[in-house]
Amino acid sequence: MASSKEVLVIDLNEEPENQKLLSGEPQTCGMRSGRVYLAPGRACGRHSTKDREELLVFLAGQGELTIGEKSSYQVGLGQVCYIPRQTIHDVKNIGDEPLVYVYCVTPVIDA
């Protein structure tokens, strides 16, 4: 698989909405990324990483990361979370301020 031939510098906005950052091919070799903005009490919705792995970088707020049906983790400003492939998860804002984070999703390539 060829690599991207361009360096990209993308400014994060401060709008109270989600912001797409990387959209996958042909912009990248398969990585997708965006900035998520969750108002208090809101969640991104349960979903699976499928054949991808995901990294979450928390920029503001307090949240709860739920993995599967039982496991949950407190997350927020200054934390980074790795989520392996085939993992059902959800992120919910449990604070009084917006929960803001960047996600990076990339396909897993078995060696």
PDB file of C-alpha atoms in Angstrom:
ATOM      1  CA  MET A   1       0.000   0.000   0.000  1.00  0.00           C
ATOM      2  CA  ALA A   2       1.409   3.392  -0.966  1.00  0.00           C
ATOM      3  CA  SER A   3       1.695   6.146   1.596  1.00  0.00           C
ATOM      4  CA  SER A   4       0.216   9.609   1.381  1.00  0.00           C
ATOM      5  CA  LYS A   5       2.459  12.008  -0.497  1.00  0.00           C
ATOM      6  CA  GLU A   6       1.311  15.164   1.229  1.00  0.00           C
ATOM      7  CA  VAL A   7       1.816  16.537   4.707  1.00  0.00           C
ATOM      8  CA  LEU A   8      -1.421  17.980   6.028  1.00  0.00           C
ATOM      9  CA  VAL A   9      -1.822  20.662   8.672  1.00  0.00           C
ATOM     10  CA  ILE A  10      -5.420  21.026   9.810  1.00  0.00           C
ATOM     11  CA  ASP A  11      -6.685  23.676  12.218  1.00  0.00           C
ATOM     12  CA  LEU A  12      -9.107  22.525  14.903  1.00  0.00           C
ATOM     13  CA  ASN A  13     -12.075  24.846  15.099  1.00  0.00           C
ATOM     14  CA  GLU A  14     -13.885  25.805  18.278  1.00  0.00           C
ATOM     15  CA  GLU A  15     -17.392  25.310  16.912  1.00  0.00           C
ATOM     16  CA  PRO A  16     -19.836  23.327  19.089  1.00  0.00           C
ATOM     17  CA  GLU A  17     -20.091  20.542  16.501  1.00  0.00           C
ATOM     18  CA  ASN A  18     -18.103  17.581  15.207  1.00  0.00           C
ATOM     19  CA  GLN A  19     -15.278  18.353  12.761  1.00  0.00           C
ATOM     20  CA  LYS A  20     -13.979  15.885  10.166  1.00  0.00           C
ATOM     21  CA  LEU A  21     -10.174  15.946  10.002  1.00  0.00           C
ATOM     22  CA  LEU A  22      -8.997  13.004   7.863  1.00  0.00           C
ATOM     23  CA  SER A  23     -11.334  11.072   5.584  1.00  0.00           C
ATOM     24  CA  GLY A  24      -9.233   8.048   4.579  1.00  0.00           C
ATOM     25  CA  GLU A  25      -8.174   7.264   1.008  1.00  0.00           C
ATOM     26  CA  PRO A  26      -7.027   9.065  -1.090  1.00  0.00           C
ATOM     27  CA  GLN A  27      -6.220  11.707   1.549  1.00  0.00           C
ATOM     28  CA  THR A  28      -4.433   9.079   3.706  1.00  0.00           C
ATOM     29  CA  CYS A  29      -3.553   5.378   3.400  1.00  0.00           C
ATOM     30  CA  GLY A  30      -6.668   4.502   5.366  1.00  0.00           C
ATOM     31  CA  MET A  31      -6.565   6.582   8.560  1.00  0.00           C
ATOM     32  CA  ARG A  32      -9.671   8.564   9.430  1.00  0.00           C
ATOM     33  CA  SER A  33      -9.867  11.241  12.095  1.00  0.00           C
ATOM     34  CA  GLY A  34     -12.143  13.893  13.502  1.00  0.00           C
ATOM     35  CA  ARG A  35     -12.846  16.119  16.468  1.00  0.00           C
ATOM     36  CA  VAL A  36     -15.919  15.161  18.481  1.00  0.00           C
ATOM     37  CA  TYR A  37     -17.892  17.717  20.495  1.00  0.00           C
ATOM     38  CA  LEU A  38     -20.399  16.269  22.980  1.00  0.00           C
ATOM     39  CA  ALA A  39     -22.675  18.558  24.992  1.00  0.00           C
ATOM     40  CA  PRO A  40     -23.376  17.585  28.635  1.00  0.00           C
ATOM     41  CA  GLY A  41     -25.397  14.359  28.804  1.00  0.00           C
ATOM     42  CA  ARG A  42     -24.790  13.442  25.134  1.00  0.00           C
ATOM     43  CA  ALA A  43     -23.071  10.293  23.840  1.00  0.00           C
ATOM     44  CA  CYS A  44     -21.451   9.384  20.530  1.00  0.00           C
ATOM     45  CA  GLY A  45     -23.485   6.138  20.348  1.00  0.00           C
ATOM     46  CA  ARG A  46     -22.487   2.470  20.687  1.00  0.00           C
ATOM     47  CA  HIS A  47     -20.453   1.257  17.745  1.00  0.00           C
ATOM     48  CA  SER A  48     -17.741  -1.266  16.908  1.00  0.00           C
ATOM     49  CA  THR A  49     -14.200  -0.646  15.781  1.00  0.00           C
ATOM     50  CA  LYS A  50     -14.718  -3.630  13.426  1.00  0.00           C
ATOM     51  CA  ASP A  51     -11.400  -4.333  11.661  1.00  0.00           C
ATOM     52  CA  ARG A  52      -9.860  -1.056  12.857  1.00  0.00           C
ATOM     53  CA  GLU A  53      -8.093   0.182  15.973  1.00  0.00           C
ATOM     54  CA  GLU A  54      -8.895   3.578  17.468  1.00  0.00           C
ATOM     55  CA  LEU A  55      -7.140   6.209  19.533  1.00  0.00           C
ATOM     56  CA  LEU A  56      -9.031   8.897  21.494  1.00  0.00           C
ATOM     57  CA  VAL A  57      -7.249  12.066  22.671  1.00  0.00           C
ATOM     58  CA  PHE A  58      -9.317  14.058  25.173  1.00  0.00           C
ATOM     59  CA  LEU A  59      -8.984  17.846  24.908  1.00  0.00           C
ATOM     60  CA  ALA A  60     -11.700  19.075  27.309  1.00  0.00           C
ATOM     61  CA  GLY A  61     -14.385  17.889  29.696  1.00  0.00           C
ATOM     62  CA  GLN A  62     -15.188  14.691  31.566  1.00  0.00           C
ATOM     63  CA  GLY A  63     -16.641  11.525  30.163  1.00  0.00           C
ATOM     64  CA  GLU A  64     -17.249   7.844  30.550  1.00  0.00           C
ATOM     65  CA  LEU A  65     -15.907   5.331  28.030  1.00  0.00           C
ATOM     66  CA  THR A  66     -18.009   2.163  28.037  1.00  0.00           C
ATOM     67  CA  ILE A  67     -16.496  -1.000  26.563  1.00  0.00           C
ATOM     68  CA  GLY A  68     -18.929  -3.820  25.764  1.00  0.00           C
ATOM     69  CA  GLU A  69     -21.718  -4.244  28.298  1.00  0.00           C
ATOM     70  CA  LYS A  70     -19.826  -4.005  31.586  1.00  0.00           C
ATOM     71  CA  SER A  71     -16.495  -2.175  31.549  1.00  0.00           C
ATOM     72  CA  SER A  72     -16.361   1.594  31.940  1.00  0.00           C
ATOM     73  CA  TYR A  73     -13.570   4.113  32.391  1.00  0.00           C
ATOM     74  CA  GLN A  74     -13.577   7.744  33.494  1.00  0.00           C
ATOM     75  CA  VAL A  75     -11.910   9.843  30.786  1.00  0.00           C
ATOM     76  CA  GLY A  76     -11.212  13.506  30.195  1.00  0.00           C
ATOM     77  CA  LEU A  77      -8.795  16.339  29.592  1.00  0.00           C
ATOM     78  CA  GLY A  78      -5.208  15.168  29.208  1.00  0.00           C
ATOM     79  CA  GLN A  79      -5.989  11.481  28.688  1.00  0.00           C
ATOM     80  CA  VAL A  80      -5.481   9.190  25.712  1.00  0.00           C
ATOM     81  CA  CYS A  81      -7.376   5.902  25.210  1.00  0.00           C
ATOM     82  CA  TYR A  82      -6.560   3.034  22.851  1.00  0.00           C
ATOM     83  CA  ILE A  83      -9.421   0.802  21.695  1.00  0.00           C
ATOM     84  CA  PRO A  84      -8.505  -2.465  19.919  1.00  0.00           C
ATOM     85  CA  ARG A  85     -10.308  -3.893  16.899  1.00  0.00           C
ATOM     86  CA  GLN A  86     -13.612  -5.748  17.249  1.00  0.00           C
ATOM     87  CA  THR A  87     -14.527  -3.672  20.329  1.00  0.00           C
ATOM     88  CA  ILE A  88     -18.003  -2.266  20.938  1.00  0.00           C
ATOM     89  CA  HIS A  89     -17.772   1.047  22.764  1.00  0.00           C
ATOM     90  CA  ASP A  90     -19.448   4.381  23.522  1.00  0.00           C
ATOM     91  CA  VAL A  91     -18.310   7.717  24.941  1.00  0.00           C
ATOM     92  CA  LYS A  92     -20.695   9.810  27.059  1.00  0.00           C
ATOM     93  CA  ASN A  93     -20.254  13.297  28.497  1.00  0.00           C
ATOM     94  CA  ILE A  94     -20.861  13.029  32.256  1.00  0.00           C
ATOM     95  CA  GLY A  95     -19.721  16.560  33.118  1.00  0.00           C
ATOM     96  CA  ASP A  96     -21.250  20.028  33.072  1.00  0.00           C
ATOM     97  CA  GLU A  97     -19.024  21.281  30.236  1.00  0.00           C
ATOM     98  CA  PRO A  98     -18.538  20.062  26.656  1.00  0.00           C
ATOM     99  CA  LEU A  99     -16.509  16.866  26.205  1.00  0.00           C
ATOM    100  CA  VAL A 100     -14.134  17.356  23.287  1.00  0.00           C
ATOM    101  CA  TYR A 101     -11.813  14.721  21.837  1.00  0.00           C
ATOM    102  CA  VAL A 102     -10.016  13.739  18.665  1.00  0.00           C
ATOM    103  CA  TYR A 103     -10.363  10.203  17.327  1.00  0.00           C
ATOM    104  CA  CYS A 104      -7.947   8.483  14.959  1.00  0.00           C
ATOM    105  CA  VAL A 105      -9.091   5.237  13.337  1.00  0.00           C
ATOM    106  CA  THR A 106      -6.886   3.037  11.167  1.00  0.00           C
ATOM    107  CA  PRO A 107      -7.243  -0.424   9.629  1.00  0.00           C
ATOM    108  CA  VAL A 108      -5.345  -3.246  11.328  1.00  0.00           C
ATOM    109  CA  ILE A 109      -2.953  -5.001   8.979  1.00  0.00           C
ATOM    110  CA  ASP A 110      -2.046  -8.502  10.125  1.00  0.00           C
ATOM    111  CA  ALA A 111       1.588  -9.400   9.497  1.00  0.00           C
TER     112      ALA A 111
END
